[in-house]
mmCIF file of C-alpha atoms in Angstrom:
data_model
loop_
_atom_site.group_PDB
_atom_site.id
_atom_site.type_symbol
_atom_site.label_atom_id
_atom_site.label_comp_id
_atom_site.label_asym_id
_atom_site.label_seq_id
_atom_site.Cartn_x
_atom_site.Cartn_y
_atom_site.Cartn_z
ATOM 1 C CA LEU A 1 56.151 12.278 -9.018
ATOM 2 C CA ASN A 2 56.361 8.968 -7.164
ATOM 3 C CA LEU A 3 55.176 10.700 -3.999
ATOM 4 C CA ILE A 4 52.194 12.221 -5.836
ATOM 5 C CA LEU A 5 51.255 8.840 -7.343
ATOM 6 C CA PHE A 6 51.615 7.182 -3.950
ATOM 7 C CA ASN A 7 49.337 9.759 -2.288
ATOM 8 C CA TRP A 8 46.812 9.424 -5.139
ATOM 9 C CA PHE A 9 46.799 5.633 -4.702
ATOM 10 C CA ILE A 10 46.278 5.965 -0.943
ATOM 11 C CA THR A 11 43.406 8.440 -1.513
ATOM 12 C CA LEU A 12 41.707 6.030 -3.954
ATOM 13 C CA ASN A 13 41.971 3.192 -1.446
ATOM 14 C CA ASP A 14 40.478 5.412 1.252
ATOM 15 C CA ILE A 15 37.544 6.296 -1.036
ATOM 16 C CA LYS A 16 36.985 2.609 -1.894
ATOM 17 C CA SER A 17 37.099 1.630 1.775
ATOM 18 C CA SER A 18 34.681 4.433 2.623
ATOM 19 C CA ASN A 19 32.284 3.346 -0.155
ATOM 20 C CA ASN A 20 32.477 -0.273 0.984
ATOM 21 C CA SER A 21 31.664 0.767 4.535
ATOM 22 C CA ILE A 22 28.682 2.828 3.366
ATOM 23 C CA ASN A 23 27.436 -0.086 1.231
ATOM 24 C CA LYS A 24 27.734 -2.479 4.166
ATOM 25 C CA ILE A 25 25.821 -0.064 6.419
ATOM 26 C CA MET A 26 23.115 0.354 3.763
ATOM 27 C CA GLU A 27 22.806 -3.407 3.256
ATOM 28 C CA GLN A 28 22.478 -3.907 7.000
ATOM 29 C CA PHE A 29 19.881 -1.134 7.204
ATOM 30 C CA ILE A 30 17.877 -2.696 4.352
ATOM 31 C CA LYS A 31 18.044 -6.124 6.021
ATOM 32 C CA ILE A 32 16.614 -4.666 9.237
ATOM 33 C CA THR A 33 14.006 -2.715 7.244
ATOM 34 C CA LEU A 34 13.036 -5.866 5.344
ATOM 35 C CA PHE A 35 12.690 -7.773 8.627
ATOM 36 C CA VAL A 36 10.371 -5.053 9.986
ATOM 37 C CA HIS A 37 8.456 -5.134 6.666
ATOM 38 C CA VAL A 38 7.905 -8.891 6.848
ATOM 39 C CA LEU A 39 7.021 -8.799 10.554
ATOM 40 C CA SER A 40 4.549 -5.934 10.187
ATOM 41 C CA GLY A 41 3.090 -7.641 7.102
ATOM 42 C CA GLY A 42 2.481 -10.808 9.094
ATOM 43 C CA ILE A 43 0.850 -8.822 11.905
ATOM 44 C CA ALA A 44 -1.310 -7.001 9.333
ATOM 45 C CA LEU A 45 -2.553 -10.293 7.862
ATOM 46 C CA LEU A 46 -3.373 -11.769 11.280
ATOM 47 C CA SER A 47 -5.012 -8.613 12.632
ATOM 48 C CA GLY A 48 -6.909 -8.219 9.341
ATOM 49 C CA LEU A 49 -8.348 -11.703 9.764
ATOM 50 C CA GLY A 50 -9.178 -10.792 13.365
ATOM 51 C CA ALA A 51 -11.123 -7.735 12.205
ATOM 52 C CA ILE A 52 -12.959 -9.767 9.548
ATOM 53 C CA PHE A 53 -14.083 -12.512 11.917
ATOM 54 C CA THR A 54 -15.096 -10.362 14.898
ATOM 55 C CA LYS A 55 -18.410 -8.581 15.274
ATOM 56 C CA LYS A 56 -18.452 -5.018 13.952
ATOM 57 C CA GLY A 57 -18.379 -2.422 16.714
ATOM 58 C CA GLN A 58 -17.002 -4.745 19.407
ATOM 59 C CA LYS A 59 -13.738 -3.966 21.203
ATOM 60 C CA LYS A 60 -11.982 -6.922 19.537
ATOM 61 C CA HIS A 61 -12.944 -5.673 16.096
ATOM 62 C CA ILE A 62 -11.839 -2.105 16.861
ATOM 63 C CA LEU A 63 -8.539 -3.330 18.362
ATOM 64 C CA SER A 64 -7.846 -5.664 15.424
ATOM 65 C CA GLY A 65 -8.642 -2.873 12.978
ATOM 66 C CA SER A 66 -6.313 -0.436 14.742
ATOM 67 C CA ILE A 67 -3.464 -2.972 14.783
ATOM 68 C CA TYR A 68 -4.089 -3.643 11.091
ATOM 69 C CA PHE A 69 -3.964 0.054 10.213
ATOM 70 C CA TRP A 70 -0.721 0.807 12.051
ATOM 71 C CA SER A 71 0.860 -2.408 10.783
ATOM 72 C CA MET A 72 -0.053 -1.351 7.242
ATOM 73 C CA LEU A 73 1.587 2.018 7.834
ATOM 74 C CA LEU A 74 4.816 0.208 8.745
ATOM 75 C CA VAL A 75 4.428 -2.137 5.770
ATOM 76 C CA THR A 76 4.057 0.855 3.456
ATOM 77 C CA LEU A 77 7.007 2.861 4.801
ATOM 78 C CA THR A 78 9.370 -0.122 4.871
ATOM 79 C CA GLY A 79 8.072 -1.347 1.500
ATOM 80 C CA LEU A 80 8.831 2.012 -0.095
ATOM 81 C CA LEU A 81 12.354 2.051 1.379
ATOM 82 C CA VAL A 82 13.213 -1.507 0.328
ATOM 83 C CA GLY A 83 11.527 -1.096 -3.050
ATOM 84 C CA LEU A 84 13.384 2.155 -3.737
ATOM 85 C CA TYR A 85 16.750 0.645 -2.752
ATOM 86 C CA ARG A 86 16.265 -2.518 -4.801
ATOM 87 C CA GLY A 87 14.307 -0.984 -7.670
ATOM 88 C CA ASN A 88 11.302 -3.200 -6.887
ATOM 89 C CA VAL A 89 8.362 -1.492 -8.611
ATOM 90 C CA PHE A 90 5.878 -4.113 -7.422
ATOM 91 C CA LEU A 91 6.693 -3.555 -3.743
ATOM 92 C CA GLN A 92 6.309 0.221 -4.049
ATOM 93 C CA THR A 93 3.104 -0.014 -6.087
ATOM 94 C CA ILE A 94 1.295 -2.456 -3.819
ATOM 95 C CA ALA A 95 2.434 -0.539 -0.712
ATOM 96 C CA VAL A 96 0.915 2.773 -1.854
ATOM 97 C CA PHE A 97 -2.259 1.143 -3.192
ATOM 98 C CA SER A 98 -3.041 -0.993 -0.131
ATOM 99 C CA PHE A 99 -2.264 1.743 2.390
ATOM 100 C CA TYR A 100 -4.415 4.350 0.652
ATOM 101 C CA MET A 101 -7.343 1.944 0.914
ATOM 102 C CA ALA A 102 -6.590 1.287 4.593
ATOM 103 C CA PHE A 103 -6.140 5.012 5.262
ATOM 104 C CA THR A 104 -9.435 6.022 3.632
ATOM 105 C CA GLY A 105 -11.157 3.013 5.199
ATOM 106 C CA LYS A 106 -10.176 4.320 8.616
ATOM 107 C CA ARG A 107 -10.865 7.981 7.856
ATOM 108 C CA VAL A 108 -14.477 7.354 6.757
ATOM 109 C CA LEU A 109 -15.237 6.447 10.375
ATOM 110 C CA ARG A 110 -15.247 10.215 10.924
ATOM 111 C CA TYR A 111 -18.105 10.610 8.448
ATOM 112 C CA LYS A 112 -20.869 9.052 10.539
ATOM 113 C CA LYS A 113 -22.803 12.312 10.799
ATOM 114 C CA ALA A 114 -21.290 14.511 8.109
ATOM 115 C CA ILE A 115 -18.522 14.507 5.528
ATOM 116 C CA THR A 116 -15.860 16.700 7.115
ATOM 117 C CA PRO A 117 -12.526 16.289 5.301
ATOM 118 C CA ASN A 118 -9.505 18.196 6.585
ATOM 119 C CA TYR A 119 -5.995 18.957 5.313
ATOM 120 C CA LEU A 120 -4.833 15.391 6.097
ATOM 121 C CA ASP A 121 -7.543 13.871 3.880
ATOM 122 C CA TRP A 122 -6.835 16.287 1.017
ATOM 123 C CA SER A 123 -3.062 15.813 1.329
ATOM 124 C CA ALA A 124 -3.369 12.028 1.211
ATOM 125 C CA ASN A 125 -5.765 12.286 -1.723
ATOM 126 C CA LEU A 126 -3.496 14.573 -3.752
ATOM 127 C CA LEU A 127 -0.431 12.452 -2.965
ATOM 128 C CA ALA A 128 -2.206 9.228 -3.969
ATOM 129 C CA LEU A 129 -3.592 10.899 -7.109
ATOM 130 C CA SER A 130 -0.086 12.018 -8.097
ATOM 131 C CA VAL A 131 1.305 8.522 -7.488
ATOM 132 C CA SER A 132 -1.505 6.953 -9.537
ATOM 133 C CA MET A 133 -0.761 9.263 -12.485
ATOM 134 C CA LEU A 134 2.948 8.437 -12.318
ATOM 135 C CA MET A 135 2.089 4.738 -12.235
ATOM 136 C CA LEU A 136 -0.150 5.076 -15.298
ATOM 137 C CA ILE A 137 2.412 7.112 -17.255
ATOM 138 C CA TRP A 138 5.171 4.652 -16.360
ATOM 139 C CA GLY A 139 2.961 1.710 -17.295
ATOM 140 C CA ILE A 140 2.045 3.271 -20.657
ATOM 141 C CA LEU A 141 5.733 3.912 -21.433
ATOM 142 C CA ILE A 142 6.635 0.274 -20.710
ATOM 143 C CA LEU A 143 3.609 -0.879 -22.724
ATOM 144 C CA SER A 144 4.619 1.225 -25.744
ATOM 145 C CA GLN A 145 8.238 0.041 -25.641
ATOM 146 C CA LYS A 146 8.041 -3.609 -24.545
ATOM 147 C CA GLY A 147 4.384 -4.572 -24.559
ATOM 148 C CA PHE A 148 2.161 -5.897 -21.778
ATOM 149 C CA VAL A 149 5.074 -7.441 -19.845
ATOM 150 C CA GLY A 150 7.175 -6.841 -16.735
ATOM 151 C CA ALA A 151 5.824 -4.120 -14.445
ATOM 152 C CA ALA A 152 3.298 -2.835 -17.035
ATOM 153 C CA PRO A 153 0.299 -4.926 -15.813
ATOM 154 C CA MET A 154 0.877 -3.932 -12.167
ATOM 155 C CA LEU A 155 1.335 -0.266 -12.936
ATOM 156 C CA LEU A 156 -1.674 -0.022 -15.242
ATOM 157 C CA VAL A 157 -4.093 -2.074 -13.110
ATOM 158 C CA PHE A 158 -3.190 -0.661 -9.713
ATOM 159 C CA GLY A 159 -2.560 2.808 -11.137
ATOM 160 C CA GLY A 160 -5.972 2.810 -12.814
ATOM 161 C CA LEU A 161 -7.773 1.612 -9.696
ATOM 162 C CA LEU A 162 -5.942 4.106 -7.485
ATOM 163 C CA PHE A 163 -6.688 6.943 -9.926
ATOM 164 C CA SER A 164 -10.391 6.033 -9.958
ATOM 165 C CA MET A 165 -10.564 5.898 -6.149
ATOM 166 C CA THR A 166 -8.772 9.195 -5.601
ATOM 167 C CA VAL A 167 -10.928 11.039 -8.149
ATOM 168 C CA ASN A 168 -14.142 9.663 -6.592
ATOM 169 C CA ASP A 169 -12.876 10.553 -3.115
ATOM 170 C CA ALA A 170 -12.029 14.093 -4.221
ATOM 171 C CA ILE A 171 -15.521 14.554 -5.707
ATOM 172 C CA LYS A 172 -17.123 13.212 -2.529
ATOM 173 C CA MET A 173 -15.040 15.484 -0.285
ATOM 174 C CA ARG A 174 -15.685 18.476 -2.524
ATOM 175 C CA LYS A 175 -19.463 18.033 -2.677
ATOM 176 C CA LYS A 176 -19.771 16.886 0.952
ATOM 177 C CA LYS A 177 -22.993 15.109 0.048
ATOM 178 C CA PHE A 178 -23.898 13.089 3.137
ATOM 179 C CA VAL A 179 -25.714 9.751 2.846
ATOM 180 C CA LYS A 180 -26.709 8.176 6.149
ATOM 181 C CA ASN A 181 -24.711 5.025 7.018
ATOM 182 C CA ALA A 182 -22.788 5.159 3.713
ATOM 183 C CA TRP A 183 -19.604 5.421 5.768
ATOM 184 C CA LEU A 184 -20.010 1.790 6.863
ATOM 185 C CA LEU A 185 -20.185 0.499 3.283
ATOM 186 C CA ASP A 186 -17.130 2.572 2.372
ATOM 187 C CA HIS A 187 -15.318 1.254 5.442
ATOM 188 C CA ILE A 188 -16.070 -2.368 4.523
ATOM 189 C CA SER A 189 -15.073 -1.989 0.861
ATOM 190 C CA ARG A 190 -11.873 -0.023 1.524
ATOM 191 C CA MET A 191 -10.581 -2.169 4.382
ATOM 192 C CA GLY A 192 -11.563 -5.315 2.509
ATOM 193 C CA GLY A 193 -9.828 -4.089 -0.641
ATOM 194 C CA SER A 194 -6.701 -3.233 1.330
ATOM 195 C CA PHE A 195 -6.658 -6.725 2.843
ATOM 196 C CA ILE A 196 -7.039 -8.298 -0.623
ATOM 197 C CA ALA A 197 -4.097 -6.244 -1.929
ATOM 198 C CA THR A 198 -1.961 -7.195 1.083
ATOM 199 C CA THR A 199 -2.829 -10.877 0.695
ATOM 200 C CA THR A 200 -2.019 -10.702 -3.021
ATOM 201 C CA ALA A 201 1.426 -9.275 -2.250
ATOM 202 C CA PHE A 202 2.050 -11.983 0.364
ATOM 203 C CA LEU A 203 1.131 -14.788 -2.047
ATOM 204 C CA LEU A 204 3.156 -13.381 -4.938
ATOM 205 C CA VAL A 205 6.280 -12.981 -2.813
ATOM 206 C CA ASN A 206 6.023 -16.316 -0.982
ATOM 207 C CA SER A 207 4.765 -18.722 -3.659
ATOM 208 C CA ASN A 208 6.036 -20.107 -6.952
ATOM 209 C CA VAL A 209 2.694 -21.053 -8.455
ATOM 210 C CA GLN A 210 2.602 -20.862 -12.237
ATOM 211 C CA PRO A 211 1.156 -19.134 -14.117
ATOM 212 C CA VAL A 212 1.653 -16.092 -11.894
ATOM 213 C CA TRP A 213 -1.728 -14.575 -12.799
ATOM 214 C CA ILE A 214 -3.399 -17.247 -10.630
ATOM 215 C CA MET A 215 -1.910 -15.660 -7.508
ATOM 216 C CA TRP A 216 -2.787 -12.216 -8.877
ATOM 217 C CA LEU A 217 -6.451 -13.108 -9.222
ATOM 218 C CA LEU A 218 -7.071 -15.626 -6.434
ATOM 219 C CA PRO A 219 -7.446 -13.176 -3.491
ATOM 220 C CA THR A 220 -9.664 -10.901 -5.610
ATOM 221 C CA VAL A 221 -11.852 -13.786 -6.813
ATOM 222 C CA ILE A 222 -12.348 -14.977 -3.221
ATOM 223 C CA GLY A 223 -12.421 -11.609 -1.457
ATOM 224 C CA THR A 224 -14.609 -9.506 -3.753
ATOM 225 C CA PRO A 225 -17.778 -11.658 -3.395
ATOM 226 C CA LEU A 226 -17.298 -11.639 0.399
ATOM 227 C CA ILE A 227 -17.066 -7.830 0.423
ATOM 228 C CA ILE A 228 -20.196 -7.591 -1.730
ATOM 229 C CA GLN A 229 -22.005 -10.045 0.541
ATOM 230 C CA ALA A 230 -21.052 -8.124 3.691
ATOM 231 C CA SER A 231 -22.005 -4.793 2.083
ATOM 232 C CA ASN A 232 -25.404 -6.122 0.954
ATOM 233 C CA LYS A 233 -26.055 -7.541 4.424
ATOM 234 C CA TRP A 234 -25.462 -4.179 6.100
ATOM 235 C CA ARG A 235 -27.229 -2.278 3.314
ATOM 236 C CA LYS A 236 -30.421 -4.256 4.041
ATOM 237 C CA LYS A 237 -30.017 -3.864 7.804
ATOM 238 C CA LEU A 238 -29.492 -0.120 7.657
ATOM 239 C CA SER A 239 -31.568 0.600 4.548
ATOM 240 C CA VAL A 240 -28.731 2.455 2.855
#
């Protein structure tokens, strides 16, 4: 009996040691992932500013835009991993929302002569639509149980916006109704919206301004009129 108890005790210690080792490896992995997330986020902000302040169509603008897109891909993947591990709903929500805007903002560059969606566009659309519905359902559940607190505002606002975008995109891809130069306006609004979402996330994570809703609204209040101004400028130039 003593031998059995001794072996059982040794086995338990081995399991605990193994679990501790796994936890340490996971924590180290998340630290590295978080570092990549922060670094790629910083690059996205800088390259986004570069794209905004360089002339459309020039090599600098195209290069800045490409760096922004791939940086946002890294931000999204690392954000989902860290958010999933730490149960951070905000990080996951903002990652999906901002990348879908960046993704569609880049993809519309293919629609200069005709709307020609392929399996990648439809896959991204269906995935984003599914995520938006989950966000809305989750937000409604929190709202019904606890009220308009915690993650509810984020899930409902971003989920609603993402749902609206994906449905409109699906209709546009289905009908394939081509409007000359409309791709440019879509590109400006989507990339601009993605940059606003990314800036919002940066400010919320790195500032302690109270009330919090100021940081939620500030990038939108500043960025939205600039997007409208840029869109109107090109709409007049191109007679869209």
